[in-house]
């Protein structure tokens, strides 16, 4: 499927991807964790953004968000996670770059670092920062989100090929982050997306552990978290459409 056709399909299916993203965002935004194999986003924001993360948190967070491809030294990482929320003069792009650079120092076995790619480090850093600094403009470095953003950015710029974001190429996290800011601004002009943000916030408030719990985060967090889910849903859809056009092997 060529770029133009993919972009047209995403536009045609936008409302369905928003609905799917809202469903997934609410699922991960639930709060009561008894009998849940993977804790919710609420736990990570509550603990990471207040510097209250525990070793048990990290041992569950890394596998939940698929950043467990190496033997992490959780005791060492814990300090980085708990110190991140109140760092002064922290900026998103540079902050995530620095965190991604420092995380490999905290591997239990330095040999594991050879299998931990730059993209894995950036992914880990962006996921930690999303919850440790929910009021900052963090976007998660996710493979499927990058697929979707590559189509969006190319369509916006009139390019013939999708943009490829890669930590070793010209379009690193900074480029991805910049394009996310632009595309999120576009989404915020849509009543469907804004309505979904309203529903996401209302559900999260309703699902807080007790009725007296304070609000989880400011509105911008919910906008970015839902947008992250939309991008992932679009990335999945793009790959499905491309796979459907491949010739059958039979």
JSON list of C-alpha atoms in Angstrom, two decimals:
[
{"chain": "A", "resi": 1, "resn": "UNK", "atom": "CA", "xyz": [0.00, 0.00, 0.00]},
{"chain": "A", "resi": 2, "resn": "UNK", "atom": "CA", "xyz": [1.45, 3.34, -1.04]},
{"chain": "A", "resi": 3, "resn": "UNK", "atom": "CA", "xyz": [1.71, 6.33, 1.25]},
{"chain": "A", "resi": 4, "resn": "UNK", "atom": "CA", "xyz": [-1.28, 8.20, -0.16]},
{"chain": "A", "resi": 5, "resn": "UNK", "atom": "CA", "xyz": [-3.57, 5.18, 0.09]},
{"chain": "A", "resi": 6, "resn": "UNK", "atom": "CA", "xyz": [-2.50, 4.51, 3.67]},
{"chain": "A", "resi": 7, "resn": "UNK", "atom": "CA", "xyz": [-3.11, 8.13, 4.66]},
{"chain": "A", "resi": 8, "resn": "UNK", "atom": "CA", "xyz": [-6.57, 8.08, 3.07]},
{"chain": "A", "resi": 9, "resn": "UNK", "atom": "CA", "xyz": [-7.52, 4.91, 4.94]},
{"chain": "A", "resi": 10, "resn": "UNK", "atom": "CA", "xyz": [-6.37, 6.39, 8.24]},
{"chain": "A", "resi": 11, "resn": "UNK", "atom": "CA", "xyz": [-8.50, 9.47, 7.64]},
{"chain": "A", "resi": 12, "resn": "UNK", "atom": "CA", "xyz": [-11.51, 7.34, 6.73]},
{"chain": "A", "resi": 13, "resn": "UNK", "atom": "CA", "xyz": [-11.09, 5.17, 9.82]},
{"chain": "A", "resi": 14, "resn": "UNK", "atom": "CA", "xyz": [-10.11, 7.94, 12.24]},
{"chain": "A", "resi": 15, "resn": "UNK", "atom": "CA", "xyz": [-13.19, 7.67, 14.46]},
{"chain": "A", "resi": 16, "resn": "UNK", "atom": "CA", "xyz": [-12.72, 3.92, 14.82]},
{"chain": "A", "resi": 17, "resn": "UNK", "atom": "CA", "xyz": [-9.07, 4.27, 15.78]},
{"chain": "A", "resi": 18, "resn": "UNK", "atom": "CA", "xyz": [-10.01, 6.93, 18.34]},
{"chain": "A", "resi": 19, "resn": "UNK", "atom": "CA", "xyz": [-12.66, 4.63, 19.81]},
{"chain": "A", "resi": 20, "resn": "UNK", "atom": "CA", "xyz": [-10.24, 1.73, 19.94]},
{"chain": "A", "resi": 21, "resn": "UNK", "atom": "CA", "xyz": [-7.57, 3.93, 21.51]},
{"chain": "A", "resi": 22, "resn": "UNK", "atom": "CA", "xyz": [-10.04, 5.17, 24.14]},
{"chain": "A", "resi": 23, "resn": "UNK", "atom": "CA", "xyz": [-10.97, 1.60, 25.02]},
{"chain": "A", "resi": 24, "resn": "UNK", "atom": "CA", "xyz": [-7.32, 0.63, 25.47]},
{"chain": "A", "resi": 25, "resn": "UNK", "atom": "CA", "xyz": [-6.50, 3.83, 27.36]},
{"chain": "A", "resi": 26, "resn": "UNK", "atom": "CA", "xyz": [-9.35, 3.20, 29.79]},
{"chain": "A", "resi": 27, "resn": "UNK", "atom": "CA", "xyz": [-8.32, -0.43, 30.22]},
{"chain": "A", "resi": 28, "resn": "UNK", "atom": "CA", "xyz": [-4.79, 0.63, 31.16]},
{"chain": "A", "resi": 29, "resn": "UNK", "atom": "CA", "xyz": [-6.17, 3.52, 33.20]},
{"chain": "A", "resi": 30, "resn": "UNK", "atom": "CA", "xyz": [-8.25, 1.39, 35.57]},
{"chain": "A", "resi": 31, "resn": "UNK", "atom": "CA", "xyz": [-7.18, 1.41, 39.21]},
{"chain": "A", "resi": 32, "resn": "UNK", "atom": "CA", "xyz": [-8.28, -1.59, 41.29]},
{"chain": "A", "resi": 33, "resn": "UNK", "atom": "CA", "xyz": [-5.45, -4.06, 40.78]},
{"chain": "A", "resi": 34, "resn": "UNK", "atom": "CA", "xyz": [-6.53, -7.15, 42.68]},
{"chain": "A", "resi": 35, "resn": "UNK", "atom": "CA", "xyz": [-6.11, -10.21, 40.45]},
{"chain": "A", "resi": 36, "resn": "UNK", "atom": "CA", "xyz": [-4.67, -8.05, 37.66]},
{"chain": "A", "resi": 37, "resn": "UNK", "atom": "CA", "xyz": [-1.51, -9.48, 36.18]},
{"chain": "A", "resi": 38, "resn": "UNK", "atom": "CA", "xyz": [-0.29, -6.05, 35.07]},
{"chain": "A", "resi": 39, "resn": "UNK", "atom": "CA", "xyz": [-0.85, -2.89, 37.11]},
{"chain": "A", "resi": 40, "resn": "UNK", "atom": "CA", "xyz": [-2.51, 0.15, 35.58]},
{"chain": "A", "resi": 41, "resn": "UNK", "atom": "CA", "xyz": [-1.13, 3.49, 34.42]},
{"chain": "A", "resi": 42, "resn": "UNK", "atom": "CA", "xyz": [-2.53, 5.03, 37.58]},
{"chain": "A", "resi": 43, "resn": "UNK", "atom": "CA", "xyz": [-0.05, 3.13, 39.71]},
{"chain": "A", "resi": 44, "resn": "UNK", "atom": "CA", "xyz": [2.91, 4.35, 37.68]},
{"chain": "A", "resi": 45, "resn": "UNK", "atom": "CA", "xyz": [1.83, 8.00, 37.67]},
{"chain": "A", "resi": 46, "resn": "UNK", "atom": "CA", "xyz": [0.96, 7.92, 41.37]},
{"chain": "A", "resi": 47, "resn": "UNK", "atom": "CA", "xyz": [4.32, 6.40, 42.34]},
{"chain": "A", "resi": 48, "resn": "UNK", "atom": "CA", "xyz": [6.77, 7.62, 39.67]},
{"chain": "A", "resi": 49, "resn": "UNK", "atom": "CA", "xyz": [5.63, 11.27, 39.67]},
{"chain": "A", "resi": 50, "resn": "UNK", "atom": "CA", "xyz": [5.91, 11.45, 43.44]},
{"chain": "A", "resi": 51, "resn": "UNK", "atom": "CA", "xyz": [9.26, 9.71, 43.79]},
{"chain": "A", "resi": 52, "resn": "UNK", "atom": "CA", "xyz": [7.67, 6.75, 45.59]},
{"chain": "A", "resi": 53, "resn": "UNK", "atom": "CA", "xyz": [8.54, 3.92, 43.19]},
{"chain": "A", "resi": 54, "resn": "UNK", "atom": "CA", "xyz": [9.63, 0.66, 44.80]},
{"chain": "A", "resi": 55, "resn": "UNK", "atom": "CA", "xyz": [11.76, -2.20, 43.57]},
{"chain": "A", "resi": 56, "resn": "UNK", "atom": "CA", "xyz": [8.58, -4.22, 43.13]},
{"chain": "A", "resi": 57, "resn": "UNK", "atom": "CA", "xyz": [7.21, -1.44, 40.94]},
{"chain": "A", "resi": 58, "resn": "UNK", "atom": "CA", "xyz": [10.19, -1.58, 38.61]},
{"chain": "A", "resi": 59, "resn": "UNK", "atom": "CA", "xyz": [10.17, -5.37, 38.45]},
{"chain": "A", "resi": 60, "resn": "UNK", "atom": "CA", "xyz": [6.58, -5.18, 37.23]},
{"chain": "A", "resi": 61, "resn": "UNK", "atom": "CA", "xyz": [6.85, -2.00, 35.14]},
{"chain": "A", "resi": 62, "resn": "UNK", "atom": "CA", "xyz": [9.67, -3.10, 32.84]},
{"chain": "A", "resi": 63, "resn": "UNK", "atom": "CA", "xyz": [8.02, -6.38, 31.70]},
{"chain": "A", "resi": 64, "resn": "UNK", "atom": "CA", "xyz": [4.61, -4.68, 31.43]},
{"chain": "A", "resi": 65, "resn": "UNK", "atom": "CA", "xyz": [6.01, -2.15, 28.98]},
{"chain": "A", "resi": 66, "resn": "UNK", "atom": "CA", "xyz": [8.28, -4.66, 27.24]},
{"chain": "A", "resi": 67, "resn": "UNK", "atom": "CA", "xyz": [11.56, -3.07, 28.25]},
{"chain": "A", "resi": 68, "resn": "UNK", "atom": "CA", "xyz": [13.04, -6.19, 29.83]},
{"chain": "A", "resi": 69, "resn": "UNK", "atom": "CA", "xyz": [15.42, -7.31, 27.09]},
{"chain": "A", "resi": 70, "resn": "UNK", "atom": "CA", "xyz": [18.38, -7.04, 29.45]},
{"chain": "A", "resi": 71, "resn": "UNK", "atom": "CA", "xyz": [19.28, -7.87, 33.04]},
{"chain": "A", "resi": 72, "resn": "UNK", "atom": "CA", "xyz": [18.50, -4.56, 34.71]},
{"chain": "A", "resi": 73, "resn": "UNK", "atom": "CA", "xyz": [19.92, -3.65, 38.07]},
{"chain": "A", "resi": 74, "resn": "UNK", "atom": "CA", "xyz": [16.66, -2.39, 39.54]},
{"chain": "A", "resi": 75, "resn": "UNK", "atom": "CA", "xyz": [18.29, -1.12, 42.72]},
{"chain": "A", "resi": 76, "resn": "UNK", "atom": "CA", "xyz": [20.38, 1.32, 40.69]},
{"chain": "A", "resi": 77, "resn": "UNK", "atom": "CA", "xyz": [17.56, 2.32, 38.34]},
{"chain": "A", "resi": 78, "resn": "UNK", "atom": "CA", "xyz": [15.26, 3.04, 41.27]},
{"chain": "A", "resi": 79, "resn": "UNK", "atom": "CA", "xyz": [17.18, 6.16, 42.19]},
{"chain": "A", "resi": 80, "resn": "UNK", "atom": "CA", "xyz": [17.00, 7.45, 38.62]},
{"chain": "A", "resi": 81, "resn": "UNK", "atom": "CA", "xyz": [13.25, 6.89, 38.45]},
{"chain": "A", "resi": 82, "resn": "UNK", "atom": "CA", "xyz": [12.54, 8.51, 41.81]},
{"chain": "A", "resi": 83, "resn": "UNK", "atom": "CA", "xyz": [14.82, 11.48, 41.14]},
{"chain": "A", "resi": 84, "resn": "UNK", "atom": "CA", "xyz": [13.33, 12.23, 37.73]},
{"chain": "A", "resi": 85, "resn": "UNK", "atom": "CA", "xyz": [10.05, 13.82, 38.84]},
{"chain": "A", "resi": 86, "resn": "UNK", "atom": "CA", "xyz": [11.54, 16.91, 40.46]},
{"chain": "A", "resi": 87, "resn": "UNK", "atom": "CA", "xyz": [14.60, 17.60, 38.34]},
{"chain": "A", "resi": 88, "resn": "UNK", "atom": "CA", "xyz": [14.90, 21.31, 37.68]},
{"chain": "A", "resi": 89, "resn": "UNK", "atom": "CA", "xyz": [15.40, 22.70, 34.16]},
{"chain": "A", "resi": 90, "resn": "UNK", "atom": "CA", "xyz": [14.50, 19.31, 32.71]},
{"chain": "A", "resi": 91, "resn": "UNK", "atom": "CA", "xyz": [13.55, 19.37, 29.04]},
{"chain": "A", "resi": 92, "resn": "UNK", "atom": "CA", "xyz": [11.90, 16.45, 27.32]},
{"chain": "A", "resi": 93, "resn": "UNK", "atom": "CA", "xyz": [14.16, 15.73, 24.36]},
{"chain": "A", "resi": 94, "resn": "UNK", "atom": "CA", "xyz": [17.46, 16.26, 26.15]},
{"chain": "A", "resi": 95, "resn": "UNK", "atom": "CA", "xyz": [16.16, 14.66, 29.35]},
{"chain": "A", "resi": 96, "resn": "UNK", "atom": "CA", "xyz": [15.13, 11.48, 27.59]},
{"chain": "A", "resi": 97, "resn": "UNK", "atom": "CA", "xyz": [18.39, 11.38, 25.66]},
{"chain": "A", "resi": 98, "resn": "UNK", "atom": "CA", "xyz": [20.37, 11.62, 28.90]},
{"chain": "A", "resi": 99, "resn": "UNK", "atom": "CA", "xyz": [18.24, 9.01, 30.65]},
{"chain": "A", "resi": 100, "resn": "UNK", "atom": "CA", "xyz": [18.52, 6.64, 27.68]},
{"chain": "A", "resi": 101, "resn": "UNK", "atom": "CA", "xyz": [22.29, 7.11, 27.77]},
{"chain": "A", "resi": 102, "resn": "UNK", "atom": "CA", "xyz": [22.59, 6.43, 31.49]},
{"chain": "A", "resi": 103, "resn": "UNK", "atom": "CA", "xyz": [20.26, 3.43, 31.82]},
{"chain": "A", "resi": 104, "resn": "UNK", "atom": "CA", "xyz": [22.69, 0.89, 30.30]},
{"chain": "A", "resi": 105, "resn": "UNK", "atom": "CA", "xyz": [25.11, 1.66, 33.12]},
{"chain": "A", "resi": 106, "resn": "UNK", "atom": "CA", "xyz": [22.64, -0.10, 35.40]},
{"chain": "A", "resi": 107, "resn": "UNK", "atom": "CA", "xyz": [22.67, -3.52, 33.79]},
{"chain": "A", "resi": 108, "resn": "UNK", "atom": "CA", "xyz": [23.44, -6.50, 35.98]},
{"chain": "A", "resi": 109, "resn": "UNK", "atom": "CA", "xyz": [25.68, -7.91, 33.24]},
{"chain": "A", "resi": 110, "resn": "UNK", "atom": "CA", "xyz": [27.48, -5.46, 30.96]},
{"chain": "A", "resi": 111, "resn": "UNK", "atom": "CA", "xyz": [27.44, -8.08, 28.20]},
{"chain": "A", "resi": 112, "resn": "UNK", "atom": "CA", "xyz": [23.66, -7.67, 28.03]},
{"chain": "A", "resi": 113, "resn": "UNK", "atom": "CA", "xyz": [24.23, -4.13, 26.89]},
{"chain": "A", "resi": 114, "resn": "UNK", "atom": "CA", "xyz": [25.35, -5.39, 23.50]},
{"chain": "A", "resi": 115, "resn": "UNK", "atom": "CA", "xyz": [21.87, -6.72, 22.80]},
{"chain": "A", "resi": 116, "resn": "UNK", "atom": "CA", "xyz": [20.18, -3.58, 24.11]},
{"chain": "A", "resi": 117, "resn": "UNK", "atom": "CA", "xyz": [19.84, -1.27, 21.11]},
{"chain": "A", "resi": 118, "resn": "UNK", "atom": "CA", "xyz": [19.67, 2.51, 21.26]},
{"chain": "A", "resi": 119, "resn": "UNK", "atom": "CA", "xyz": [15.98, 2.32, 20.38]},
{"chain": "A", "resi": 120, "resn": "UNK", "atom": "CA", "xyz": [15.36, 0.05, 23.36]},
{"chain": "A", "resi": 121, "resn": "UNK", "atom": "CA", "xyz": [17.05, 2.54, 25.65]},
{"chain": "A", "resi": 122, "resn": "UNK", "atom": "CA", "xyz": [15.08, 5.45, 24.24]},
{"chain": "A", "resi": 123, "resn": "UNK", "atom": "CA", "xyz": [11.86, 3.46, 24.54]},
{"chain": "A", "resi": 124, "resn": "UNK", "atom": "CA", "xyz": [12.60, 2.69, 28.19]},
{"chain": "A", "resi": 125, "resn": "UNK", "atom": "CA", "xyz": [13.50, 6.30, 28.96]},
{"chain": "A", "resi": 126, "resn": "UNK", "atom": "CA", "xyz": [10.39, 7.72, 27.29]},
{"chain": "A", "resi": 127, "resn": "UNK", "atom": "CA", "xyz": [8.09, 5.28, 29.08]},
{"chain": "A", "resi": 128, "resn": "UNK", "atom": "CA", "xyz": [9.59, 6.09, 32.46]},
{"chain": "A", "resi": 129, "resn": "UNK", "atom": "CA", "xyz": [9.39, 9.83, 31.76]},
{"chain": "A", "resi": 130, "resn": "UNK", "atom": "CA", "xyz": [5.75, 9.64, 30.61]},
{"chain": "A", "resi": 131, "resn": "UNK", "atom": "CA", "xyz": [4.73, 8.60, 34.11]},
{"chain": "A", "resi": 132, "resn": "UNK", "atom": "CA", "xyz": [7.43, 10.31, 36.17]},
{"chain": "A", "resi": 133, "resn": "UNK", "atom": "CA", "xyz": [6.75, 13.68, 34.54]},
{"chain": "A", "resi": 134, "resn": "UNK", "atom": "CA", "xyz": [3.10, 13.53, 33.40]},
{"chain": "A", "resi": 135, "resn": "UNK", "atom": "CA", "xyz": [2.84, 17.31, 33.08]},
{"chain": "A", "resi": 136, "resn": "UNK", "atom": "CA", "xyz": [5.73, 17.54, 30.59]},
{"chain": "A", "resi": 137, "resn": "UNK", "atom": "CA", "xyz": [5.29, 17.02, 26.85]},
{"chain": "A", "resi": 138, "resn": "UNK", "atom": "CA", "xyz": [6.61, 13.45, 26.74]},
{"chain": "A", "resi": 139, "resn": "UNK", "atom": "CA", "xyz": [5.73, 11.12, 23.86]},
{"chain": "A", "resi": 140, "resn": "UNK", "atom": "CA", "xyz": [6.54, 7.41, 23.98]},
{"chain": "A", "resi": 141, "resn": "UNK", "atom": "CA", "xyz": [9.10, 6.10, 21.49]},
{"chain": "A", "resi": 142, "resn": "UNK", "atom": "CA", "xyz": [7.16, 3.06, 20.28]},
{"chain": "A", "resi": 143, "resn": "UNK", "atom": "CA", "xyz": [7.67, 1.12, 17.06]},
{"chain": "A", "resi": 144, "resn": "UNK", "atom": "CA", "xyz": [4.03, 1.18, 15.97]},
{"chain": "A", "resi": 145, "resn": "UNK", "atom": "CA", "xyz": [3.64, 4.83, 16.95]},
{"chain": "A", "resi": 146, "resn": "UNK", "atom": "CA", "xyz": [6.64, 5.63, 14.76]},
{"chain": "A", "resi": 147, "resn": "UNK", "atom": "CA", "xyz": [5.07, 3.78, 11.83]},
{"chain": "A", "resi": 148, "resn": "UNK", "atom": "CA", "xyz": [1.91, 5.87, 12.14]},
{"chain": "A", "resi": 149, "resn": "UNK", "atom": "CA", "xyz": [3.78, 9.13, 12.69]},
{"chain": "A", "resi": 150, "resn": "UNK", "atom": "CA", "xyz": [5.95, 8.40, 9.67]},
{"chain": "A", "resi": 151, "resn": "UNK", "atom": "CA", "xyz": [2.84, 8.29, 7.46]},
{"chain": "A", "resi": 152, "resn": "UNK", "atom": "CA", "xyz": [1.32, 11.38, 9.08]},
{"chain": "A", "resi": 153, "resn": "UNK", "atom": "CA", "xyz": [4.49, 13.45, 8.76]},
{"chain": "A", "resi": 154, "resn": "UNK", "atom": "CA", "xyz": [5.06, 12.45, 5.14]},
{"chain": "A", "resi": 155, "resn": "UNK", "atom": "CA", "xyz": [1.47, 13.30, 4.23]},
{"chain": "A", "resi": 156, "resn": "UNK", "atom": "CA", "xyz": [1.77, 16.69, 5.94]},
{"chain": "A", "resi": 157, "resn": "UNK", "atom": "CA", "xyz": [5.03, 17.51, 4.13]},
{"chain": "A", "resi": 158, "resn": "UNK", "atom": "CA", "xyz": [3.91, 16.15, 0.76]},
{"chain": "A", "resi": 159, "resn": "UNK", "atom": "CA", "xyz": [6.65, 13.50, 0.74]},
{"chain": "A", "resi": 160, "resn": "UNK", "atom": "CA", "xyz": [6.42, 10.37, -1.38]},
{"chain": "A", "resi": 161, "resn": "UNK", "atom": "CA", "xyz": [7.74, 8.02, 1.32]},
{"chain": "A", "resi": 162, "resn": "UNK", "atom": "CA", "xyz": [6.90, 7.63, 4.97]},
{"chain": "A", "resi": 163, "resn": "UNK", "atom": "CA", "xyz": [9.35, 9.20, 7.41]},
{"chain": "A", "resi": 164, "resn": "UNK", "atom": "CA", "xyz": [11.51, 6.65, 9.16]},
{"chain": "A", "resi": 165, "resn": "UNK", "atom": "CA", "xyz": [12.40, 7.47, 12.76]},
{"chain": "A", "resi": 166, "resn": "UNK", "atom": "CA", "xyz": [15.54, 5.77, 14.03]},
{"chain": "A", "resi": 167, "resn": "UNK", "atom": "CA", "xyz": [18.00, 6.53, 16.80]},
{"chain": "A", "resi": 168, "resn": "UNK", "atom": "CA", "xyz": [20.87, 6.07, 14.33]},
{"chain": "A", "resi": 169, "resn": "UNK", "atom": "CA", "xyz": [19.37, 8.08, 11.47]},
{"chain": "A", "resi": 170, "resn": "UNK", "atom": "CA", "xyz": [18.56, 11.76, 10.92]},
{"chain": "A", "resi": 171, "resn": "UNK", "atom": "CA", "xyz": [15.10, 11.43, 12.47]},
{"chain": "A", "resi": 172, "resn": "UNK", "atom": "CA", "xyz": [15.86, 10.65, 16.10]},
{"chain": "A", "resi": 173, "resn": "UNK", "atom": "CA", "xyz": [13.66, 11.18, 19.14]},
{"chain": "A", "resi": 174, "resn": "UNK", "atom": "CA", "xyz": [13.83, 14.96, 18.72]},
{"chain": "A", "resi": 175, "resn": "UNK", "atom": "CA", "xyz": [12.26, 14.75, 15.25]},
{"chain": "A", "resi": 176, "resn": "UNK", "atom": "CA", "xyz": [9.64, 12.30, 16.43]},
{"chain": "A", "resi": 177, "resn": "UNK", "atom": "CA", "xyz": [8.81, 14.50, 19.40]},
{"chain": "A", "resi": 178, "resn": "UNK", "atom": "CA", "xyz": [8.50, 17.59, 17.23]},
{"chain": "A", "resi": 179, "resn": "UNK", "atom": "CA", "xyz": [6.18, 15.83, 14.78]},
{"chain": "A", "resi": 180, "resn": "UNK", "atom": "CA", "xyz": [4.08, 14.50, 17.66]},
{"chain": "A", "resi": 181, "resn": "UNK", "atom": "CA", "xyz": [3.57, 18.03, 18.95]},
{"chain": "A", "resi": 182, "resn": "UNK", "atom": "CA", "xyz": [2.36, 19.14, 15.51]},
{"chain": "A", "resi": 183, "resn": "UNK", "atom": "CA", "xyz": [0.03, 16.18, 15.01]},
{"chain": "A", "resi": 184, "resn": "UNK", "atom": "CA", "xyz": [-1.38, 16.36, 18.52]},
{"chain": "A", "resi": 185, "resn": "UNK", "atom": "CA", "xyz": [-2.25, 20.00, 17.89]},
{"chain": "A", "resi": 186, "resn": "UNK", "atom": "CA", "xyz": [-4.19, 18.86, 14.82]},
{"chain": "A", "resi": 187, "resn": "UNK", "atom": "CA", "xyz": [-6.04, 16.21, 16.82]},
{"chain": "A", "resi": 188, "resn": "UNK", "atom": "CA", "xyz": [-7.00, 18.76, 19.45]},
{"chain": "A", "resi": 189, "resn": "UNK", "atom": "CA", "xyz": [-8.99, 20.59, 16.78]},
{"chain": "A", "resi": 190, "resn": "UNK", "atom": "CA", "xyz": [-11.20, 17.51, 16.40]},
{"chain": "A", "resi": 191, "resn": "UNK", "atom": "CA", "xyz": [-14.36, 17.23, 18.49]},
{"chain": "A", "resi": 192, "resn": "UNK", "atom": "CA", "xyz": [-14.11, 13.42, 18.33]},
{"chain": "A", "resi": 193, "resn": "UNK", "atom": "CA", "xyz": [-10.63, 13.40, 19.85]},
{"chain": "A", "resi": 194, "resn": "UNK", "atom": "CA", "xyz": [-11.47, 16.02, 22.48]},
{"chain": "A", "resi": 195, "resn": "UNK", "atom": "CA", "xyz": [-14.61, 14.11, 23.40]},
{"chain": "A", "resi": 196, "resn": "UNK", "atom": "CA", "xyz": [-12.53, 10.97, 23.83]},
{"chain": "A", "resi": 197, "resn": "UNK", "atom": "CA", "xyz": [-10.11, 12.87, 26.09]},
{"chain": "A", "resi": 198, "resn": "UNK", "atom": "CA", "xyz": [-13.08, 14.00, 28.19]},
{"chain": "A", "resi": 199, "resn": "UNK", "atom": "CA", "xyz": [-14.29, 10.40, 28.48]},
{"chain": "A", "resi": 200, "resn": "UNK", "atom": "CA", "xyz": [-10.79, 9.16, 29.33]},
{"chain": "A", "resi": 201, "resn": "UNK", "atom": "CA", "xyz": [-10.45, 11.72, 32.12]},
{"chain": "A", "resi": 202, "resn": "UNK", "atom": "CA", "xyz": [-13.94, 11.01, 33.47]},
{"chain": "A", "resi": 203, "resn": "UNK", "atom": "CA", "xyz": [-13.30, 7.27, 33.51]},
{"chain": "A", "resi": 204, "resn": "UNK", "atom": "CA", "xyz": [-9.95, 7.70, 35.26]},
{"chain": "A", "resi": 205, "resn": "UNK", "atom": "CA", "xyz": [-11.51, 9.91, 37.93]},
{"chain": "A", "resi": 206, "resn": "UNK", "atom": "CA", "xyz": [-14.30, 7.38, 38.42]},
{"chain": "A", "resi": 207, "resn": "UNK", "atom": "CA", "xyz": [-11.81, 4.53, 38.64]},
{"chain": "A", "resi": 208, "resn": "UNK", "atom": "CA", "xyz": [-9.54, 6.10, 41.24]},
{"chain": "A", "resi": 209, "resn": "UNK", "atom": "CA", "xyz": [-9.03, 3.81, 44.20]},
{"chain": "A", "resi": 210, "resn": "UNK", "atom": "CA", "xyz": [-11.13, 5.96, 46.50]},
{"chain": "A", "resi": 211, "resn": "UNK", "atom": "CA", "xyz": [-13.45, 8.87, 45.87]},
{"chain": "A", "resi": 212, "resn": "UNK", "atom": "CA", "xyz": [-11.12, 11.17, 47.84]},
{"chain": "A", "resi": 213, "resn": "UNK", "atom": "CA", "xyz": [-8.08, 10.55, 45.66]},
{"chain": "A", "resi": 214, "resn": "UNK", "atom": "CA", "xyz": [-6.74, 13.69, 43.96]},
{"chain": "A", "resi": 215, "resn": "UNK", "atom": "CA", "xyz": [-6.77, 14.02, 40.19]},
{"chain": "A", "resi": 216, "resn": "UNK", "atom": "CA", "xyz": [-4.20, 11.78, 38.53]},
{"chain": "A", "resi": 217, "resn": "UNK", "atom": "CA", "xyz": [-2.64, 14.45, 36.28]},
{"chain": "A", "resi": 218, "resn": "UNK", "atom": "CA", "xyz": [-3.38, 17.54, 34.22]},
{"chain": "A", "resi": 219, "resn": "UNK", "atom": "CA", "xyz": [-5.38, 17.38, 30.99]},
{"chain": "A", "resi": 220, "resn": "UNK", "atom": "CA", "xyz": [-2.27, 17.47, 28.79]},
{"chain": "A", "resi": 221, "resn": "UNK", "atom": "CA", "xyz": [-1.22, 14.08, 30.16]},
{"chain": "A", "resi": 222, "resn": "UNK", "atom": "CA", "xyz": [-4.52, 12.53, 29.13]},
{"chain": "A", "resi": 223, "resn": "UNK", "atom": "CA", "xyz": [-4.28, 14.15, 25.71]},
{"chain": "A", "resi": 224, "resn": "UNK", "atom": "CA", "xyz": [-0.80, 12.76, 25.11]},
{"chain": "A", "resi": 225, "resn": "UNK", "atom": "CA", "xyz": [-1.58, 9.34, 26.56]},
{"chain": "A", "resi": 226, "resn": "UNK", "atom": "CA", "xyz": [-4.66, 8.97, 24.36]},
{"chain": "A", "resi": 227, "resn": "UNK", "atom": "CA", "xyz": [-2.73, 10.28, 21.37]},
{"chain": "A", "resi": 228, "resn": "UNK", "atom": "CA", "xyz": [-0.06, 7.66, 22.05]},
{"chain": "A", "resi": 229, "resn": "UNK", "atom": "CA", "xyz": [-2.77, 4.99, 21.93]},
{"chain": "A", "resi": 230, "resn": "UNK", "atom": "CA", "xyz": [-4.20, 6.44, 18.69]},
{"chain": "A", "resi": 231, "resn": "UNK", "atom": "CA", "xyz": [-0.78, 6.27, 17.06]},
{"chain": "A", "resi": 232, "resn": "UNK", "atom": "CA", "xyz": [-0.32, 2.64, 18.12]},
{"chain": "A", "resi": 233, "resn": "UNK", "atom": "CA", "xyz": [-3.77, 1.75, 16.75]},
{"chain": "A", "resi": 234, "resn": "UNK", "atom": "CA", "xyz": [-2.94, 3.49, 13.48]},
{"chain": "A", "resi": 235, "resn": "UNK", "atom": "CA", "xyz": [0.41, 1.71, 13.31]},
{"chain": "A", "resi": 236, "resn": "UNK", "atom": "CA", "xyz": [-1.31, -1.64, 13.76]},
{"chain": "A", "resi": 237, "resn": "UNK", "atom": "CA", "xyz": [-3.80, -0.73, 11.02]},
{"chain": "A", "resi": 238, "resn": "UNK", "atom": "CA", "xyz": [-1.07, 0.33, 8.58]},
{"chain": "A", "resi": 239, "resn": "UNK", "atom": "CA", "xyz": [0.73, -2.96, 9.06]},
{"chain": "A", "resi": 240, "resn": "UNK", "atom": "CA", "xyz": [-2.51, -4.89, 8.61]},
{"chain": "A", "resi": 241, "resn": "UNK", "atom": "CA", "xyz": [-3.25, -3.09, 5.34]},
{"chain": "A", "resi": 242, "resn": "UNK", "atom": "CA", "xyz": [0.27, -3.65, 4.06]},
{"chain": "A", "resi": 243, "resn": "UNK", "atom": "CA", "xyz": [0.16, -7.32, 4.97]},
{"chain": "A", "resi": 244, "resn": "UNK", "atom": "CA", "xyz": [-3.19, -7.74, 3.21]},
{"chain": "A", "resi": 245, "resn": "UNK", "atom": "CA", "xyz": [-1.64, -6.53, -0.05]},
{"chain": "A", "resi": 246, "resn": "UNK", "atom": "CA", "xyz": [1.31, -8.91, 0.04]},
{"chain": "A", "resi": 247, "resn": "UNK", "atom": "CA", "xyz": [1.06, -11.81, -2.43]},
{"chain": "A", "resi": 248, "resn": "UNK", "atom": "CA", "xyz": [0.01, -15.11, -0.93]},
{"chain": "A", "resi": 249, "resn": "UNK", "atom": "CA", "xyz": [2.81, -17.65, -0.47]},
{"chain": "A", "resi": 250, "resn": "UNK", "atom": "CA", "xyz": [0.56, -20.53, -1.46]}
]
